[in-house]
CSV table of C-alpha atoms and ligand atoms in Angstrom, one decimal:
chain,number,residue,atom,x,y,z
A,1,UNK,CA,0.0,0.0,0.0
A,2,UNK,CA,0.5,3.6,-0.2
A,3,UNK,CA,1.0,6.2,2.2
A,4,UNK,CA,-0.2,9.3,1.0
A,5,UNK,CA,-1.2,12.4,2.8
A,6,UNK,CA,-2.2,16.1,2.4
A,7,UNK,CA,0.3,17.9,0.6
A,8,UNK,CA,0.6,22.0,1.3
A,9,UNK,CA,-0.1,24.0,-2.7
A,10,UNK,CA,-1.9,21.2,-4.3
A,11,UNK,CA,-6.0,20.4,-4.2
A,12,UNK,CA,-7.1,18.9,-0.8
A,13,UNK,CA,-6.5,15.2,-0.7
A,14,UNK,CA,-4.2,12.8,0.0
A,15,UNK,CA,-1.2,12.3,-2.2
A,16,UNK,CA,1.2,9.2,-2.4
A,17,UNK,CA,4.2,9.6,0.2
A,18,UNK,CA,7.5,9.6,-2.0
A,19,UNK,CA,9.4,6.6,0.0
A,20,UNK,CA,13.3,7.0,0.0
A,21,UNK,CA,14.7,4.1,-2.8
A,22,UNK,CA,12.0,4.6,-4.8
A,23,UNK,CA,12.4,5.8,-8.6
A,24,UNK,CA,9.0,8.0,-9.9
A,25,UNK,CA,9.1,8.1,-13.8
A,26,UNK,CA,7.2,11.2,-14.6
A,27,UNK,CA,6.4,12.6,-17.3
A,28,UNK,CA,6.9,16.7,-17.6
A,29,UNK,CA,4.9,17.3,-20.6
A,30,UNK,CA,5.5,19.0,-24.1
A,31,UNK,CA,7.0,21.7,-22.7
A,32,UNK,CA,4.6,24.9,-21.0
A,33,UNK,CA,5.6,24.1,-17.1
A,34,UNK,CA,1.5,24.1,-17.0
A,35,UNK,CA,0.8,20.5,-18.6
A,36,UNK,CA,2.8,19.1,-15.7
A,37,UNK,CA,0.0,17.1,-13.6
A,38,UNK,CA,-0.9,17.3,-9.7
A,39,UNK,CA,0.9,14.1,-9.0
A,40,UNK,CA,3.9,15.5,-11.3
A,41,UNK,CA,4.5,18.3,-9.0
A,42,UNK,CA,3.3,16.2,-5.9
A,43,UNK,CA,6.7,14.1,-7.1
A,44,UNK,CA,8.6,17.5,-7.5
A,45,UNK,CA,8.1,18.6,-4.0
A,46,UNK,CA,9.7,15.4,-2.6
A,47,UNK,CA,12.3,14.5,-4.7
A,48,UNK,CA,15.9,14.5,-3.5
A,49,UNK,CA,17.2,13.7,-7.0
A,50,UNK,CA,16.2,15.1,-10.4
A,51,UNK,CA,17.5,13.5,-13.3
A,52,UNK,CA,16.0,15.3,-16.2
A,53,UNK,CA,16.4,15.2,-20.0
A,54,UNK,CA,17.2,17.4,-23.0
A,55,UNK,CA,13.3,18.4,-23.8
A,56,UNK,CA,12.0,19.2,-20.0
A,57,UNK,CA,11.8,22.5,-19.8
A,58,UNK,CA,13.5,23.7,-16.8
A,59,UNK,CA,11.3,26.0,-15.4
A,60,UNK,CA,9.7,23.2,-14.0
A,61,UNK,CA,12.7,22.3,-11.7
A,62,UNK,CA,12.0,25.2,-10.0
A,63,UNK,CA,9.0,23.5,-8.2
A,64,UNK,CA,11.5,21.5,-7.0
A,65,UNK,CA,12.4,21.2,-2.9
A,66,UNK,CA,15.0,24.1,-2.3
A,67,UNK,CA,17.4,21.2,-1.5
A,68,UNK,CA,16.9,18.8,-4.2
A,69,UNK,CA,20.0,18.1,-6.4
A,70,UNK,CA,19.2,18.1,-10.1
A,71,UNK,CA,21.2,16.0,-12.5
A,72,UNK,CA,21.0,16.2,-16.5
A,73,UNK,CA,20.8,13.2,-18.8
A,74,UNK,CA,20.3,14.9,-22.1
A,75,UNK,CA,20.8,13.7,-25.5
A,76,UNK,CA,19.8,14.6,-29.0
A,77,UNK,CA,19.4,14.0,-32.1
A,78,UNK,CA,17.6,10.6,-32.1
A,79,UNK,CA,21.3,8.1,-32.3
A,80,UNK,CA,21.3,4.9,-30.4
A,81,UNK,CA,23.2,6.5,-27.4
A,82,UNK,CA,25.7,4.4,-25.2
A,83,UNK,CA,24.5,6.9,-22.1
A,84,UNK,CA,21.1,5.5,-22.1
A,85,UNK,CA,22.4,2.3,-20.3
A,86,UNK,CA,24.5,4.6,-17.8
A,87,UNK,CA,21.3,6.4,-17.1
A,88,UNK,CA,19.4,3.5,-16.1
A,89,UNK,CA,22.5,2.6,-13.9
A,90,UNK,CA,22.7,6.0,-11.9
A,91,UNK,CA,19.0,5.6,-11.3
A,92,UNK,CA,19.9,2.2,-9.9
A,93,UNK,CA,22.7,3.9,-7.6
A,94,UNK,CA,20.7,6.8,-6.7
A,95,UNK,CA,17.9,5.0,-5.4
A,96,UNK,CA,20.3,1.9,-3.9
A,97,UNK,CA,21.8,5.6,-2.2
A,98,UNK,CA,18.5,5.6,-0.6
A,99,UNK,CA,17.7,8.9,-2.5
A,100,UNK,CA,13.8,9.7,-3.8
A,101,UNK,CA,15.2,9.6,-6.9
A,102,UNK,CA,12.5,11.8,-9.5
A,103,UNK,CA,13.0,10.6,-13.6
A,104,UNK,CA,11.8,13.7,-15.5
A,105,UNK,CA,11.2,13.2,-19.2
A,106,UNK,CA,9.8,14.9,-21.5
A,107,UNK,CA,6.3,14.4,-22.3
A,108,UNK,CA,5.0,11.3,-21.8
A,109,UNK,CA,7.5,8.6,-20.2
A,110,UNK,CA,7.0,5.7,-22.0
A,111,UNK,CA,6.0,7.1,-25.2
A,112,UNK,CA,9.4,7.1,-27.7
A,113,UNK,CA,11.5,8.0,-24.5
A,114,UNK,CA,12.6,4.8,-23.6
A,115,UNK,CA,11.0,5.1,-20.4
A,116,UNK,CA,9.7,1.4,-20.8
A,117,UNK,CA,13.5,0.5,-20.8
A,118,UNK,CA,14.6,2.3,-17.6
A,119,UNK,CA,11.6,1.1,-15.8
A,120,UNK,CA,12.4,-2.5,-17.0
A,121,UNK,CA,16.1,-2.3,-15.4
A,122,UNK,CA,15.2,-0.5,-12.2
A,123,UNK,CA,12.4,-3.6,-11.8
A,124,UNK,CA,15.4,-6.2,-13.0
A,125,UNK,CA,17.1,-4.5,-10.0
A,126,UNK,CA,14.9,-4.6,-7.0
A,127,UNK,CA,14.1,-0.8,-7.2
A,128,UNK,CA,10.5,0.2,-6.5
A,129,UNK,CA,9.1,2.5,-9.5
A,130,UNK,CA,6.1,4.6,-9.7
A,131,UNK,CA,5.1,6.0,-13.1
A,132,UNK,CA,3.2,9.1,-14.1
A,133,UNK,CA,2.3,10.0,-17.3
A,134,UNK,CA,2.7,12.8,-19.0
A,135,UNK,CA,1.1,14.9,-22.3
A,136,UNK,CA,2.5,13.7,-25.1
A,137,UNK,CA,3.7,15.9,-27.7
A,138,UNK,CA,2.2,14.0,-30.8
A,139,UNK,CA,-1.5,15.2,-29.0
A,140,UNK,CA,-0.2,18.1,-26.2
A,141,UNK,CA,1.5,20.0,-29.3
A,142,UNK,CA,-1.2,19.6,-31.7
A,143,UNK,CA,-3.2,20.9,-29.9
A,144,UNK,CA,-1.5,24.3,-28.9
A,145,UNK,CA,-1.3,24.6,-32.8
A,146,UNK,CA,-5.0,23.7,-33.0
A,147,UNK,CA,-5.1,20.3,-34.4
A,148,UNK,CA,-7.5,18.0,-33.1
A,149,UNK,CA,-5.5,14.4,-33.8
A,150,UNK,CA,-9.2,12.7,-33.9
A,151,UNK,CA,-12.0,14.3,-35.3
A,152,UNK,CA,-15.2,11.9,-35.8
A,153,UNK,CA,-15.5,13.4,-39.5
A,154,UNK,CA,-12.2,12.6,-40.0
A,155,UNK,CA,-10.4,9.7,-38.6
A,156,UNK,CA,-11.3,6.7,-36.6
A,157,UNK,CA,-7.7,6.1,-36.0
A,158,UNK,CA,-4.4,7.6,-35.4
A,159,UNK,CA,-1.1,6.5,-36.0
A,160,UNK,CA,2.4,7.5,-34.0
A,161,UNK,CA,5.4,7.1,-35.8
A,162,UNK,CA,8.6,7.4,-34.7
A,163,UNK,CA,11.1,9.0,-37.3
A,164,UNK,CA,13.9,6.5,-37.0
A,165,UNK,CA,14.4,2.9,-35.6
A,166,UNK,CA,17.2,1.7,-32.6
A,167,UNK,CA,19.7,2.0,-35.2
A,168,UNK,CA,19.6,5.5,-36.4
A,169,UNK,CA,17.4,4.7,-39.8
A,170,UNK,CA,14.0,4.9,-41.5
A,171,UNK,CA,12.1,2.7,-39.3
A,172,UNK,CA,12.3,-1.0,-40.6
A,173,UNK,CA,9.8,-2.6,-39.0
A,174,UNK,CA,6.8,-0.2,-40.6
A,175,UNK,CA,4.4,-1.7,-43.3
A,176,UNK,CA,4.2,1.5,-45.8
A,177,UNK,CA,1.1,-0.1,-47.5
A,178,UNK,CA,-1.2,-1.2,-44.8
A,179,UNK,CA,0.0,2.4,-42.8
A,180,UNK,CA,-1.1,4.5,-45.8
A,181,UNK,CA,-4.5,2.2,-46.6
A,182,UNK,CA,-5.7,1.8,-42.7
A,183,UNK,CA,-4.8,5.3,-40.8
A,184,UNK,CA,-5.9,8.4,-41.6
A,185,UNK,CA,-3.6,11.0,-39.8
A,186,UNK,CA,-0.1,10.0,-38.9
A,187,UNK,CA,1.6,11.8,-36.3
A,188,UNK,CA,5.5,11.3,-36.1
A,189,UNK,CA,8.3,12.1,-33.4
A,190,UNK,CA,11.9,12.7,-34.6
A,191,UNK,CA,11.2,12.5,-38.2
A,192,UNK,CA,12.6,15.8,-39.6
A,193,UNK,CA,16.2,14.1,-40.2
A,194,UNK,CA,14.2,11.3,-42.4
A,195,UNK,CA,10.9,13.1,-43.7
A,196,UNK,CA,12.3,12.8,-47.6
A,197,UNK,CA,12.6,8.9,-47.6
A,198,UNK,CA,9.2,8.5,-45.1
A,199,UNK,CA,6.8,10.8,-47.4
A,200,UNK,CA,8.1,9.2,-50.1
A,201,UNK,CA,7.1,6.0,-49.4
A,202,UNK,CA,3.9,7.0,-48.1
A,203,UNK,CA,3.2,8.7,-52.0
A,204,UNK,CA,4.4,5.1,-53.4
A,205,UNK,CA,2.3,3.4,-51.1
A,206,UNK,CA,-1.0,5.4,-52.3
A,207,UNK,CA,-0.8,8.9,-50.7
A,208,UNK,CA,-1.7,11.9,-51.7
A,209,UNK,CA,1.3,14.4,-52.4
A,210,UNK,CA,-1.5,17.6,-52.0
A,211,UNK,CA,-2.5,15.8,-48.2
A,212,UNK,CA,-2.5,18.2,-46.1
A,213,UNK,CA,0.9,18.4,-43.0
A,214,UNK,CA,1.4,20.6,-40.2
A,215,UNK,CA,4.7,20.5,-38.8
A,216,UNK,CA,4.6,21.8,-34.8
A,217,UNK,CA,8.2,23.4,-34.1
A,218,UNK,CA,8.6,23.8,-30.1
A,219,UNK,CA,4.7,22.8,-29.7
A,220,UNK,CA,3.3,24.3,-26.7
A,221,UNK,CA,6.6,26.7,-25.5
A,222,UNK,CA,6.9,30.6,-26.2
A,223,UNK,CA,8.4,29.9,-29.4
A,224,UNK,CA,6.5,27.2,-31.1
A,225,UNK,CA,6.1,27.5,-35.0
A,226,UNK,CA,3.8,25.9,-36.9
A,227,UNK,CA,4.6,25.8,-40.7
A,228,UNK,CA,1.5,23.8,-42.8
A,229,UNK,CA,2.2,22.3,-45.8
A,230,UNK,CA,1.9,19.0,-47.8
A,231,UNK,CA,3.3,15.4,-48.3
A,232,UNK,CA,5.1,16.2,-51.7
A,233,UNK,CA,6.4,19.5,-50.3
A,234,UNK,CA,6.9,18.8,-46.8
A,235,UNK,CA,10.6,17.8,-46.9
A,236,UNK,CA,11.1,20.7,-49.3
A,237,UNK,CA,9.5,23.2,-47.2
A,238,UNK,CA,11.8,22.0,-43.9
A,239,UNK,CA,15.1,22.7,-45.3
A,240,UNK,CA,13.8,25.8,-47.0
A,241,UNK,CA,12.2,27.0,-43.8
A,242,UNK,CA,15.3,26.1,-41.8
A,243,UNK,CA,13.2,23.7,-39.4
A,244,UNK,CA,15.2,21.8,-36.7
A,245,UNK,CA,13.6,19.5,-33.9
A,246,UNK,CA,12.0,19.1,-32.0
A,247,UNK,CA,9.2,18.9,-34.4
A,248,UNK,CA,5.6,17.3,-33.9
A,249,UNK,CA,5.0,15.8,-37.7
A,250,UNK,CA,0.9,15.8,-38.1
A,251,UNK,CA,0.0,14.2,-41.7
A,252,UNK,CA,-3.6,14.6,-42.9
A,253,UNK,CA,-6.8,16.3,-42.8
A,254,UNK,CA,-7.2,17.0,-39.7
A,255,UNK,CA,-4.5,19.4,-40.0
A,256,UNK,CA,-6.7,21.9,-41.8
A,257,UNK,CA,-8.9,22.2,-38.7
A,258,UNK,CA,-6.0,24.5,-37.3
A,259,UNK,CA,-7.9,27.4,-40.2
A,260,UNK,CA,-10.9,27.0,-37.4
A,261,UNK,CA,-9.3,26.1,-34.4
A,262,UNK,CA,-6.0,27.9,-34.1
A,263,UNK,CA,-6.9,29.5,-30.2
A,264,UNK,CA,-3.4,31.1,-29.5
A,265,UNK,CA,-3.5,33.1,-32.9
A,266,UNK,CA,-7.4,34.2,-32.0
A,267,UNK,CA,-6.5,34.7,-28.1
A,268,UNK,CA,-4.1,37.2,-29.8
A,269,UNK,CA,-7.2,38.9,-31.7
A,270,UNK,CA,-6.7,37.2,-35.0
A,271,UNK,CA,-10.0,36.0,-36.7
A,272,UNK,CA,-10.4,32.2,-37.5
A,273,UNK,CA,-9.2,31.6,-41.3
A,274,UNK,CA,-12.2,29.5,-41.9
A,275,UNK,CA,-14.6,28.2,-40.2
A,276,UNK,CA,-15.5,25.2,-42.3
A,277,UNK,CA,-12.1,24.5,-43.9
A,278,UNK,CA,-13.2,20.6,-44.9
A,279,UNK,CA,-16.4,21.5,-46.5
A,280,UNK,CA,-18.3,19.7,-44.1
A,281,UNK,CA,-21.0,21.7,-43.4
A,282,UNK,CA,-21.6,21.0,-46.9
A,283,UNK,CA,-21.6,17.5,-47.2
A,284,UNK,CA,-23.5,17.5,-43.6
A,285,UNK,CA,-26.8,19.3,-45.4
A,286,UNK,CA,-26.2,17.0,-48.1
A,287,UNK,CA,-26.9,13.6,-46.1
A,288,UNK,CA,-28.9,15.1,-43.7
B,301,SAH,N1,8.3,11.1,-24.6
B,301,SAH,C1,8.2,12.3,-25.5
B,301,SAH,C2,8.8,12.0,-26.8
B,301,SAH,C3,10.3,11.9,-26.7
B,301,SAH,S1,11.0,11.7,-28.3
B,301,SAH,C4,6.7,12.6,-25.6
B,301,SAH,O1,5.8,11.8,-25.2
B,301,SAH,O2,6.3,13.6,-26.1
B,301,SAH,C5,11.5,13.3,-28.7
B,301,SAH,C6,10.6,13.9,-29.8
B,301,SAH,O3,9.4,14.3,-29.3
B,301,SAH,C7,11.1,15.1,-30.5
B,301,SAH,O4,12.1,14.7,-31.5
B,301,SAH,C8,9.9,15.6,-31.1
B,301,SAH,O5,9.5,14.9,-32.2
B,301,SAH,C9,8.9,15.4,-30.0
B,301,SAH,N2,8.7,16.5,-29.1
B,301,SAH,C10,8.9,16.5,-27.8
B,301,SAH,N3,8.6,17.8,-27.3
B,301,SAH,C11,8.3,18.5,-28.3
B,301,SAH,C12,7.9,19.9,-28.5
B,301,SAH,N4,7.8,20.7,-27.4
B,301,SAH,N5,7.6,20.3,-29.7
B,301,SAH,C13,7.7,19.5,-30.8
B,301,SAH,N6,8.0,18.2,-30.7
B,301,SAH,C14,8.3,17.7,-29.5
């Protein structure tokens, strides 16, 4: 079981005790300190240890305890890295230490931040883990840029891609055929160093080079850019744009939603671009 107990700043209630030894997995969110959760900053509060990566945005250690030691385990650029084992390792020595030993990744722990794998060796060690999730980027950053990645006229399902396998490449393991016949919008993580090859073989496997692409440059921060274009230009438009990660890659129609929905640009006075960009009132009146 649990202790838990009230906690001074967050909403009445009891929240879990953070047990020396133990290693929390949390996830910090896309990026605006705001999408951490209650238990995120619950774990914050008690932590002795931080070990943080490359896309947490610091101002979040700053919930921190006034005494906590924070430790950075940032890499880049999407390379099978050699630190990854040594990270799971000083979480295993932190927490042996007897340290409350906080893991703060980016956005959602076990989605494409290997997460899974540092939670699998703390477990293969004896450590006690508690995870909590955190927004992902592929749905947290679409939104911010007003993409909806389901919309019931649009798509019953969504795919997350990542833009390269363990070894640095296109992924291997994807089936270009049944991905472009059976989902709708694709959403990809790391996939500006590779977006030539993967919209290319989503054209040869039957997509449309005019379908529509958003491309969601530091989604939810300050400086977040949001450049739209298509599958056949995409790739074009990056290196033309100067475009460097981390990027949130949305692919189809749901995309064009943003002309209705783009909230930031209309909280900053802006009128909506459209407010049926799909046509669907249209088609609405017509089965109706
Ligand atoms: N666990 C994270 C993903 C880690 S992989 C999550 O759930 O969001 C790192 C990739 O995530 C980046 O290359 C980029 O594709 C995406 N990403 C993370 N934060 C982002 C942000 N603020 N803006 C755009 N993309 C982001």
């Amino acid at each position: 079981m649990t202790e838990t107990r009230p906690l001074s700043g967050l909403p009445q209630g009891d929240w879990p005790v953070f047990p020396p030894g133990l290693v929390w997995l949390l996830g910090a969110g896309p990026g605006d300190p705001g999408l951490l959760t209650l238990h995120g900053l619950n774990a914050l509060r008690q932590a002795d240890v931080i070990v943080y990566d490359a896309l947490v945005d610091t101002r979040i250690l700053d919930w921190r305890r006034p005494d906590a030691t924070i430790e950075y385990a940032g890499k880049r650029g999407g390379k099978p890295s050699p630190l990854q084992r040594s990270i799971s390792l000083r979480l295993v020595e932190l927490a042996r230490a007897g340290h409350r030993v906080l893991r703060l990744k980016g956005g959602d722990p076990f989605v494409f931040g290997r997460g899974g794998e540092e939670a699998q060796t703390l477990v293969s060690a004896g450590i006690p883990i508690r995870v909590t999730p955190g927004i992902t980027a592929g749905i947290g950053g679409l939104a911010y840029a007003g993409i909806p990645a389901t919309h019931r006229d649009i798509n019953q399902a969504v795919t997350f891609l990542t833009g390269h396998d363990a070894s640095g490449d296109t992924p291997a393991g994807i089936d270009w055929e049944a991905l472009a016949r059976s989902s709708p919008v694709i959403v990809m993580y790391m996939a500006i160093k590779h977006l030539d090859q993967i919209t290319q073989r989503l054209i040869a496997a039957g997509r449309e080079p005019a379908e529509p692409v958003a491309i969601v440059t530091n989604a939810t921060l300050p400086d977040m850019r949001v450049l739209e274009t298509t599958l056949g230009t995409a790739a074009a438009d990056i290196a033309a744009h100067g475009i460097e990660p981390p990027a949130i890659i949305c692919i189809g129609r749901v995309t064009l939603f943003r002309q209705t929905l783009d909230w930031i640009a209309q909280l900053a006075g802006e009128p909506p671009r459209s407010l049926d960009p799909l046509g669907l009132a249209a088609s609405r009146a017509d089965t109706a």
